[in-house]
Structures are given as C-alpha cells and as structure tokens.
C-alpha cells in the first residue's frame, strides 16, 4: 500500500505568503493530478501557536534568518508564519481536499519547531504519523510539498529511518534556498538515506 504525504502546502509558503517559497504554487496542479494514484493521502500542516519560538519576533533583537540555540537544537528564526487558524495556515485553495483522510499538525508546541511530519526537532515527541501509516499497512511513502530544504527533507529522512520506502516526487516539491545551493545540499543528504527521486511521469 502506498501513501502520498503532502507537506505544508499552505498559503504562507506560497508566493505572497509570509514565508514564501519560490514557485510554491506550481506544485498545486501536479498534486491534484497525482492524488488519485494513492491508497491514502495525508496532509501535514505547519500549525504554530502565536509567539512560537521559531519566530524571530519571539526573541528580542532578532530578525528572520538569524540562528539561535533552542532546547539544544540549532534553530533558524523565521518570519511569523502558519499561525493556527489564520488564512496563512490554510491549505492552498485550489488543492482538491476530498482525498485527504488525515491531517497531521506539527509545530504546535510553542517551545520547539517541527520540520518533520514524523518527529519534532528534538527527535523526542512524535506526531503520530508513523503509527497511522503502519496501522494502515503503508510501506511506501511518496512525498510532495514545501520546502525541499526543510520540512520535505526532514519528513523524508525520518520516514526512511522509520522503515518506509521513501520516494520524493521531483516536480511536486520546491525549496526555500535561503542560501545558494541549499536545495542541492538537501538532495545530497536525502540520497544518503536511500530516498528515491522520481518524476510525476513515472506513475
Ligand atoms: C518550513 C520553515 C519553517 C517548511 C516550516 O515547511 O519547510 N520551513 N517552518
Ligand atoms: Zn514553521
């Protein structure tokens, strides 16, 4: 059985959003086309409370892009984004949602960020995605969404570590590329975890 995991296809990550990913909206029609090919479609949503510690605005004198240490983890500070129940936190309006049977909320703990849809950044607290997939007899997971160099990467790596066969659908992901080469670096890192890169045309 195979599942499609949609990572953070929310307004704040789309062009015009608070943490816009270049061409983030280009993946929307591709995702709509692909959804029918899966047994299960799950959406992970970045879902921060106001004042979340990953926001630069939560730290005196800090600005987006600055790096701090948070609970022993290196934390990049972001503009405020995906605040629970705001327009920015909603899934892009053109995504056909009827196939989505499960939503995984992440980043809900005010003190810790969660790039991965499986585990918070401290690697201690799980989101329940692993159990949900295993209960549904899923062995292969296909990942699409935003952003290749953050949430997509960590979701793919944790999925692989949890024992799933992980595939990343190339045309259905986009990266932030805060620094030049970040996307390439992310791809190289994922390759070390046996993650496979496939094209939407291979289905
Ligand atoms: C993300 C930074 C902060 C992502 C989420 O979806 O990749 N990046 N929160
Ligand atoms: Zn976030």
Short mmCIF file of N, CA, C and O and ligand atoms in Angstrom, two decimals, residues 7-8 13 19 46 48 54 78 81 106 113-115 146-152 176, ligand 1:
data_model
loop_
_atom_site.label_atom_id
_atom_site.label_comp_id
_atom_site.label_asym_id
_atom_site.label_seq_id
_atom_site.Cartn_x
_atom_site.Cartn_y
_atom_site.Cartn_z
N UNK A 7 3.28 17.90 2.23
CA UNK A 7 3.95 18.65 3.29
C UNK A 7 3.72 20.16 3.12
O UNK A 7 4.13 20.75 2.12
N UNK A 8 3.03 20.74 4.06
CA UNK A 8 2.94 22.20 4.20
C UNK A 8 2.55 22.95 2.92
O UNK A 8 3.18 23.96 2.57
N UNK A 13 3.37 29.58 2.63
CA UNK A 13 4.54 29.11 1.88
C UNK A 13 4.39 29.36 0.38
O UNK A 13 5.27 29.03 -0.40
N UNK A 19 6.14 33.31 4.43
CA UNK A 19 7.41 32.59 4.28
C UNK A 19 7.41 31.95 2.90
O UNK A 19 7.44 30.73 2.76
N UNK A 46 1.97 22.83 8.98
CA UNK A 46 2.72 23.62 9.94
C UNK A 46 1.65 24.41 10.71
O UNK A 46 0.82 25.10 10.09
N UNK A 48 1.49 26.61 14.01
CA UNK A 48 2.15 27.24 15.16
C UNK A 48 1.20 28.08 16.00
O UNK A 48 0.37 28.82 15.44
N UNK A 54 10.10 29.63 17.09
CA UNK A 54 10.82 29.64 15.81
C UNK A 54 10.67 30.97 15.09
O UNK A 54 11.27 31.19 14.04
N UNK A 78 12.47 32.39 11.79
CA UNK A 78 11.63 32.63 10.62
C UNK A 78 10.71 33.82 10.85
O UNK A 78 10.44 34.19 11.99
N UNK A 81 4.68 32.72 10.66
CA UNK A 81 4.01 32.00 9.57
C UNK A 81 3.14 30.90 10.13
O UNK A 81 3.38 30.40 11.23
N UNK A 106 1.77 19.94 13.02
CA UNK A 106 3.13 19.93 13.58
C UNK A 106 3.58 21.34 13.93
O UNK A 106 3.04 22.31 13.37
N UNK A 113 10.40 23.57 17.38
CA UNK A 113 9.98 23.54 15.99
C UNK A 113 9.84 22.09 15.54
O UNK A 113 10.37 21.17 16.17
N UNK A 114 9.12 21.88 14.48
CA UNK A 114 8.96 20.54 13.93
C UNK A 114 8.96 20.62 12.42
O UNK A 114 7.94 20.88 11.80
N UNK A 115 10.12 20.42 11.81
CA UNK A 115 10.18 20.42 10.35
C UNK A 115 9.59 19.12 9.81
O UNK A 115 8.90 19.10 8.81
N UNK A 146 6.35 21.47 0.37
CA UNK A 146 7.26 22.58 0.64
C UNK A 146 7.82 22.43 2.05
O UNK A 146 7.08 21.97 2.94
N UNK A 147 9.00 22.74 2.32
CA UNK A 147 10.01 23.16 1.37
C UNK A 147 11.08 22.07 1.30
O UNK A 147 11.41 21.47 2.32
N UNK A 148 11.60 21.85 0.11
CA UNK A 148 12.56 20.76 -0.11
C UNK A 148 13.71 20.77 0.89
O UNK A 148 14.15 19.72 1.35
N UNK A 149 14.20 21.99 1.22
CA UNK A 149 15.38 22.08 2.09
C UNK A 149 15.03 22.11 3.58
O UNK A 149 15.94 22.19 4.41
N UNK A 150 13.78 22.04 3.95
CA UNK A 150 13.40 21.98 5.37
C UNK A 150 12.40 20.86 5.64
O UNK A 150 12.79 19.73 5.90
N UNK A 151 11.12 21.18 5.57
CA UNK A 151 10.13 20.19 6.03
C UNK A 151 10.08 18.94 5.15
O UNK A 151 9.90 17.84 5.66
N UNK A 152 10.25 19.11 3.86
CA UNK A 152 10.25 17.94 2.98
C UNK A 152 11.44 17.04 3.31
O UNK A 152 11.31 15.83 3.47
N UNK A 176 13.16 26.58 -0.33
CA UNK A 176 13.31 27.99 0.06
C UNK A 176 14.60 28.57 -0.51
O UNK A 176 14.64 29.70 -0.97
C1 LIG B 1 9.06 25.20 6.99
C2 LIG B 1 10.47 26.73 7.90
C3 LIG B 1 9.64 26.88 9.00
C4 LIG B 1 8.76 24.27 5.85
C5 LIG B 1 8.22 25.32 8.08
O1 LIG B 1 7.58 23.96 5.61
O2 LIG B 1 9.72 23.84 5.18
N1 LIG B 1 10.19 25.90 6.92
N2 LIG B 1 8.53 26.17 9.08
#
